[in-house]
PDB file of C-alpha atoms in Angstrom:
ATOM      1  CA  UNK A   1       4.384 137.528-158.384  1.00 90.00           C
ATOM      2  CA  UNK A   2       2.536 134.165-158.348  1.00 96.00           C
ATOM      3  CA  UNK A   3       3.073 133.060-154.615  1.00 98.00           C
ATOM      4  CA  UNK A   4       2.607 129.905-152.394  1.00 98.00           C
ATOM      5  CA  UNK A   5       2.869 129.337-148.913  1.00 98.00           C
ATOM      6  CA  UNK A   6       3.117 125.903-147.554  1.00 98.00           C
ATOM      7  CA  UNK A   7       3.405 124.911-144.106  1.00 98.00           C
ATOM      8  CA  UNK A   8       2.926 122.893-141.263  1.00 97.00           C
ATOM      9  CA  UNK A   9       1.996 123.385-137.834  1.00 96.00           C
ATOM     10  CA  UNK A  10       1.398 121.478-134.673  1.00 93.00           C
ATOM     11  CA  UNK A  11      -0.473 123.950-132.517  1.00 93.00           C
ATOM     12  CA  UNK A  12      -1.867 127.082-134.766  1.00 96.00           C
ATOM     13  CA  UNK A  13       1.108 129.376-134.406  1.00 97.00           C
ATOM     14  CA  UNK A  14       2.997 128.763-138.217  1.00 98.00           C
ATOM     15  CA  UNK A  15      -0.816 128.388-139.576  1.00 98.00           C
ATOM     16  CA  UNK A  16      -1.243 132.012-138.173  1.00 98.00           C
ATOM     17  CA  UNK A  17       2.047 133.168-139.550  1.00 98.00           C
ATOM     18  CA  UNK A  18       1.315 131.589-142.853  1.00 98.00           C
ATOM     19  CA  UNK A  19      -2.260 132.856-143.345  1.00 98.00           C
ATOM     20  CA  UNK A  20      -1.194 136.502-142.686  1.00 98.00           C
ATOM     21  CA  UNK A  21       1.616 136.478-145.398  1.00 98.00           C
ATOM     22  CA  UNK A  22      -0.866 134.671-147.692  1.00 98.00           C
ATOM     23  CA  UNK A  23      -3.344 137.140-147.323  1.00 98.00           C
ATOM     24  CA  UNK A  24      -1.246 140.528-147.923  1.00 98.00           C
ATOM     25  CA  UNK A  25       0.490 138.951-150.541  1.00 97.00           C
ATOM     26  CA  UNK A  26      -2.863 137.337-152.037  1.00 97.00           C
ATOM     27  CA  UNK A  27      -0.888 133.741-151.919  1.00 98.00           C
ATOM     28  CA  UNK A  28      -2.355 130.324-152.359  1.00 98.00           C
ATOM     29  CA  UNK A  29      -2.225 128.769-148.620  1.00 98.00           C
ATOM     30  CA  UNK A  30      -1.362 125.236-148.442  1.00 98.00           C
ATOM     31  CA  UNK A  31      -0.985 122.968-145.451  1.00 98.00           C
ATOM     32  CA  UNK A  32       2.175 120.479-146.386  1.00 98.00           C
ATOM     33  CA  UNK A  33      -0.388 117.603-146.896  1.00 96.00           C
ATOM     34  CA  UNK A  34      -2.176 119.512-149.500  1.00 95.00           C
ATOM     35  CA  UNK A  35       1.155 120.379-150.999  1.00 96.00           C
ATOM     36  CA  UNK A  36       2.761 116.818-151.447  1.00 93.00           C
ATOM     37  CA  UNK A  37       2.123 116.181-154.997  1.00 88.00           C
ATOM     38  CA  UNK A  38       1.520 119.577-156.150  1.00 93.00           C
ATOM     39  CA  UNK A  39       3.219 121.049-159.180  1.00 93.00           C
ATOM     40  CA  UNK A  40       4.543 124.546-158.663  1.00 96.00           C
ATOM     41  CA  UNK A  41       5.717 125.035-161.870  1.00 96.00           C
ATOM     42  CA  UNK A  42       3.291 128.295-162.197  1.00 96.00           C
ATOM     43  CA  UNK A  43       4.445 130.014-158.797  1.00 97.00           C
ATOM     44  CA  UNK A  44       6.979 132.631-158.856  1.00 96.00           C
ATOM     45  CA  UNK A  45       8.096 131.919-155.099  1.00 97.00           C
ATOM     46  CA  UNK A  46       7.584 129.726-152.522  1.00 98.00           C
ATOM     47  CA  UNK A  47       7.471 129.927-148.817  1.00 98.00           C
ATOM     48  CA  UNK A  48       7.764 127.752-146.372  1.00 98.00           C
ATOM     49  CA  UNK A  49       7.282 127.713-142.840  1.00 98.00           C
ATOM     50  CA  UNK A  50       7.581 124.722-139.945  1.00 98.00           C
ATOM     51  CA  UNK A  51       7.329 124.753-136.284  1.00 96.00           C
ATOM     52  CA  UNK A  52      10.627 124.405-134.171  1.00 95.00           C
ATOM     53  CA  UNK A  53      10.505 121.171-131.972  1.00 87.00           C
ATOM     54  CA  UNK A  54      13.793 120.122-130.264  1.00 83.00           C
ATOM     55  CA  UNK A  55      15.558 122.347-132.252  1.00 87.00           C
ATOM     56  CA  UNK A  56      14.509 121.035-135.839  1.00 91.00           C
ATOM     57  CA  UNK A  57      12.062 122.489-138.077  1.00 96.00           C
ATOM     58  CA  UNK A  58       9.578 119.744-138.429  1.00 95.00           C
ATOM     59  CA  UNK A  59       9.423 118.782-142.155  1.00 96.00           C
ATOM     60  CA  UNK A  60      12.178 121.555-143.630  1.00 96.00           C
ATOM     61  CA  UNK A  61      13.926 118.114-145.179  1.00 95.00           C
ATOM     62  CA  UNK A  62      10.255 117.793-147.318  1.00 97.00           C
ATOM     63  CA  UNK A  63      11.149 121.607-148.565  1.00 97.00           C
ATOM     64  CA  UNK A  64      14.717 121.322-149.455  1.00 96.00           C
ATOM     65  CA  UNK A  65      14.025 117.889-150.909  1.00 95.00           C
ATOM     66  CA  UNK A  66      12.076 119.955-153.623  1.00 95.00           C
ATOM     67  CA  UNK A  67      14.578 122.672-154.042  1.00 96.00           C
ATOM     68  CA  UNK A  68      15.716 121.089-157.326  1.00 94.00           C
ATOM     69  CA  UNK A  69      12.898 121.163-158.964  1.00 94.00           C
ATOM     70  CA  UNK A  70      12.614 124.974-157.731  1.00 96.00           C
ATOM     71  CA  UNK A  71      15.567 127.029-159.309  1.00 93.00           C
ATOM     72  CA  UNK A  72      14.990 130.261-160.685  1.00 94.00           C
ATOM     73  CA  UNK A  73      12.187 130.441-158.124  1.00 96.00           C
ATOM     74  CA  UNK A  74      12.238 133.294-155.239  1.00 96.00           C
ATOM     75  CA  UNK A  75      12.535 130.659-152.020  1.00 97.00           C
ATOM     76  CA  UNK A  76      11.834 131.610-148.490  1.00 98.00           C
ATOM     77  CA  UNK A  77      11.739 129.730-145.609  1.00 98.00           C
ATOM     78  CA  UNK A  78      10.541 130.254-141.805  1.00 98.00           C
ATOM     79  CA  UNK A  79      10.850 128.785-138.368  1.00 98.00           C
ATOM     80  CA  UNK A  80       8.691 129.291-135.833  1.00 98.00           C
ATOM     81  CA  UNK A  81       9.399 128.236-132.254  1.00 94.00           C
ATOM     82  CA  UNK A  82       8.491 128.931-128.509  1.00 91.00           C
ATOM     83  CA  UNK A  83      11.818 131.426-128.305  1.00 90.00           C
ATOM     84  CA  UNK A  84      10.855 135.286-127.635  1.00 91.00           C
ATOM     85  CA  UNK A  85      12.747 136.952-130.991  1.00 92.00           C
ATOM     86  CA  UNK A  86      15.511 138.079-129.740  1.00 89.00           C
ATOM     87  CA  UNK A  87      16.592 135.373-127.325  1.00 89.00           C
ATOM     88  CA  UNK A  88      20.739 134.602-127.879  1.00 86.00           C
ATOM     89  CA  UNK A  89      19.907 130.958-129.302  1.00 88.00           C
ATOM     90  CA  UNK A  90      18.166 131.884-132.401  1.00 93.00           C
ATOM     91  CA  UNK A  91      21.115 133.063-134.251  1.00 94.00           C
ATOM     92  CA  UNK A  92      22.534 130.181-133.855  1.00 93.00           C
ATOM     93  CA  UNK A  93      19.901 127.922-134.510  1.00 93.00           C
ATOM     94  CA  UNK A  94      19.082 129.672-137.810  1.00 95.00           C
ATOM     95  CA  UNK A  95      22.930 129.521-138.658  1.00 94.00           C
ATOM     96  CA  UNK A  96      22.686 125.952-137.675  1.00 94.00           C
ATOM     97  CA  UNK A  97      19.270 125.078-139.816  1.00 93.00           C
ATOM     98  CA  UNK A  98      19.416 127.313-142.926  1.00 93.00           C
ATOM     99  CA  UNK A  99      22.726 127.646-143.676  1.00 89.00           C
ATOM    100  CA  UNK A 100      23.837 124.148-144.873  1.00 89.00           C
ATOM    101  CA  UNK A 101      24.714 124.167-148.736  1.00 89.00           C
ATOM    102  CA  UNK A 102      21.478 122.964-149.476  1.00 85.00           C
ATOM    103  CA  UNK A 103      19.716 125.918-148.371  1.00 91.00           C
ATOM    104  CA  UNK A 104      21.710 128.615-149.861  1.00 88.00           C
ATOM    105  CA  UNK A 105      19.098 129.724-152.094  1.00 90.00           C
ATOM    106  CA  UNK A 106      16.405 130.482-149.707  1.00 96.00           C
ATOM    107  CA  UNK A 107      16.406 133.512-147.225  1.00 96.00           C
ATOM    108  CA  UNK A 108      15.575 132.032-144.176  1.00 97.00           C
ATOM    109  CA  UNK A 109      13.436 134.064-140.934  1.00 97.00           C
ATOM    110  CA  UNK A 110      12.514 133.429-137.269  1.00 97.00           C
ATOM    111  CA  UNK A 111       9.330 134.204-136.315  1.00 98.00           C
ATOM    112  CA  UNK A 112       8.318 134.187-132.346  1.00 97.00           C
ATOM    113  CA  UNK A 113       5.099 131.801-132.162  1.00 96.00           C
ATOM    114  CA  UNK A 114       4.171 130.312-128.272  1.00 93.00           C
ATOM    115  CA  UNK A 115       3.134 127.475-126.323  1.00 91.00           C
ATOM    116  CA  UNK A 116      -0.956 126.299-126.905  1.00 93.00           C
ATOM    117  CA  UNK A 117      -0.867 123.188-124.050  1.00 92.00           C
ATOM    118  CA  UNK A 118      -4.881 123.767-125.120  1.00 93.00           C
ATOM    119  CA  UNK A 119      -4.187 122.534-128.855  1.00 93.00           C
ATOM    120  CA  UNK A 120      -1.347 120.383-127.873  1.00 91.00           C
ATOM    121  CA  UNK A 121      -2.043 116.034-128.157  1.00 90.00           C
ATOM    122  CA  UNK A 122      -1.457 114.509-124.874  1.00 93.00           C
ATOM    123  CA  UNK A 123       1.383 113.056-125.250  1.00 91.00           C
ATOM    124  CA  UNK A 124       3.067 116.734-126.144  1.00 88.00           C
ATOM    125  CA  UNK A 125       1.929 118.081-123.119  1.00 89.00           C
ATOM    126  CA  UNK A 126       3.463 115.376-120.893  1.00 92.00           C
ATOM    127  CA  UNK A 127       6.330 115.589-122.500  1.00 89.00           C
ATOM    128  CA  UNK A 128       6.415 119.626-122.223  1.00 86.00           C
ATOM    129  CA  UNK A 129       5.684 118.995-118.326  1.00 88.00           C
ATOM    130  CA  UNK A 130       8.487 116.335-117.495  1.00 90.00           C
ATOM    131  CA  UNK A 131      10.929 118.852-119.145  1.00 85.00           C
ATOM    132  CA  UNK A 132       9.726 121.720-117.382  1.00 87.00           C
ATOM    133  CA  UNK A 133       9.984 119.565-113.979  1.00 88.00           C
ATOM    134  CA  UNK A 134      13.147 118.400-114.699  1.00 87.00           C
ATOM    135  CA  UNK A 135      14.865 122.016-115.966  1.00 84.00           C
ATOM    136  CA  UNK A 136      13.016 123.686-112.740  1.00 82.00           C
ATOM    137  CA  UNK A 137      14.465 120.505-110.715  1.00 87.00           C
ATOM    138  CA  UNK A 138      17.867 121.760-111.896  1.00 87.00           C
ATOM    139  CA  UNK A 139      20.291 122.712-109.124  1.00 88.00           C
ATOM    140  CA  UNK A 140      22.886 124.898-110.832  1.00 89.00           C
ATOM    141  CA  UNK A 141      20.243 126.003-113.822  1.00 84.00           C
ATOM    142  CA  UNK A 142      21.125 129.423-115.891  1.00 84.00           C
ATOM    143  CA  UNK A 143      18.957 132.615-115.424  1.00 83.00           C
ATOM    144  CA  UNK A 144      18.118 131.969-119.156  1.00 78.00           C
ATOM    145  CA  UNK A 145      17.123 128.309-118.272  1.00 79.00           C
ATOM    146  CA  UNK A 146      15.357 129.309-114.848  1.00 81.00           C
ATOM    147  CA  UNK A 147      13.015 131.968-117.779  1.00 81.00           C
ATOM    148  CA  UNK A 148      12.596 129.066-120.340  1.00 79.00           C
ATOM    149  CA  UNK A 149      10.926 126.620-117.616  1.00 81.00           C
ATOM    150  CA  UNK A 150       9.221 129.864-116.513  1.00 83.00           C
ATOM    151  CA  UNK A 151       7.660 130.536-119.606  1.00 84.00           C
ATOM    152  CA  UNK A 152       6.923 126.634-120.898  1.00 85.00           C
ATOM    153  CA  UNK A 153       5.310 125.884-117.503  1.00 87.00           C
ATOM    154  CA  UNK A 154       1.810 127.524-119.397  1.00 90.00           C
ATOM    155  CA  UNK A 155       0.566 128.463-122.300  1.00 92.00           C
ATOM    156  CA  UNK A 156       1.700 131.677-123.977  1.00 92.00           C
ATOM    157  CA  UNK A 157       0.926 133.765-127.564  1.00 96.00           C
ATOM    158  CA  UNK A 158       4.254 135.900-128.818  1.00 96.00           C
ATOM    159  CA  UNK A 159       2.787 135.725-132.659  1.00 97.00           C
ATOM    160  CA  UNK A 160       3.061 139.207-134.029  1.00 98.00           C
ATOM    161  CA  UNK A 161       2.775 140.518-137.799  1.00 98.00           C
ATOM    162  CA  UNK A 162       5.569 142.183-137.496  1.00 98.00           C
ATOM    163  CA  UNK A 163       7.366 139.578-137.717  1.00 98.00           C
ATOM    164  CA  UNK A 164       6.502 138.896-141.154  1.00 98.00           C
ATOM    165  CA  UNK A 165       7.453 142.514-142.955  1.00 98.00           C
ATOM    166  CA  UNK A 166      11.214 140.769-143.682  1.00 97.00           C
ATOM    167  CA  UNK A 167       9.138 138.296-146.071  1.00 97.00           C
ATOM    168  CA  UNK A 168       6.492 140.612-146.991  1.00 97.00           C
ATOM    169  CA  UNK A 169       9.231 142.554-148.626  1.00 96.00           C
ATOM    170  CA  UNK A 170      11.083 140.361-150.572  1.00 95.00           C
ATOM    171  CA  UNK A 171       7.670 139.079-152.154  1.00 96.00           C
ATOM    172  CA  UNK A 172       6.674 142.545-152.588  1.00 91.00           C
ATOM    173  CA  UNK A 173       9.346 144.508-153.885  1.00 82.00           C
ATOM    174  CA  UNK A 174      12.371 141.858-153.967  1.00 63.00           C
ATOM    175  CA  UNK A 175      13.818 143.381-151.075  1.00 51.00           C
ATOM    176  CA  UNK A 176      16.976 141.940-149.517  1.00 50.00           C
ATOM    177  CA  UNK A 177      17.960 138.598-149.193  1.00 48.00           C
ATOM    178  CA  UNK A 178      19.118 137.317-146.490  1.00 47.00           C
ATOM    179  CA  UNK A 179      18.516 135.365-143.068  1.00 47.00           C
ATOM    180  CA  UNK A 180      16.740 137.154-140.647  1.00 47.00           C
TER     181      UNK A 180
END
């Protein structure tokens, strides 16, 4: 199966993801601005994967903008964000993100990346501060808020490969689909 992985990332973490799944799959690896005018016509699936800011995946509307052009392809799409994998929000984040009309097609996976404050801009990292300040400020904060400002106040690596075998196996054997 002719594969493709495009993605984007803002500190390493959905490069890292992407690369592995390229490389067992023997994929063509393409960062989204290498992918913008690209003709897919000769790929048998496409994957996608973005980084999770504010709870959007940065530049999933780019993917399902192409999903027309697409059918008949095997689609899959990933998310990775700051969230350890089995934190309560992602289910309803990925619920919330993948499973809009649009995006019926494609089976849909979290992956665990981390915080790089060493490969972030600036203006990221002040940002990532003032919200740690201001959820540690909090008065009345939740245990899992009290962890989250815990965690964000440094850098941190939860990138694994297991986290790819879902995808692996649907570009491998088929496998099933579904969100993960």
């Amino acid at each position: 199966m002719k594969t493709a992985v495009i993605y984007t990332s803002k500190t390493g973490f959905t490069r890292r993801y992407a690369q592995w799944i390229a490389g067992a799959v023997g994929a063509d690896c393409l960062e989204l601005k290498q992918a913008r005018d690209r003709n897919f016509s000769e790929y048998d699936a496409i994957v996608f994967g973005g980084w999770v800011c504010a709870a959007t995946v940065r530049h999933l509307d780019w993917f399902v903008r192409q999903l027309p052009r697409w059918t008949g392809k095997r689609l899959i799409a990933f998310a990775v964000g700051g969230s350890p994998a089995g934190s309560p929000d992602i289910p309803g984040f990925m619920e919330k993100t993948f499973g809009t009309e649009a995006l019926r097609a494609v089976s849909a996976f979290y992956c665990p990346g981390g915080l790089s404050y060493e490969n972030m801009g600036a203006p990221s990292r002040a940002m990532m501060k003032l919200f740690v300040r201001s959820v540690a400020a909090r008065k009345d904060k939740k245990p899992q808020e009290e962890e989250a400002a815990r965690m964000m106040a440094r850098s941190y690596d939860l990138s694994d490969r297991k986290y790819i075998e879902p995808i692996l196996a649907l570009l491998r054997d088929g496998g099933e689909d579904g969100q993960q």
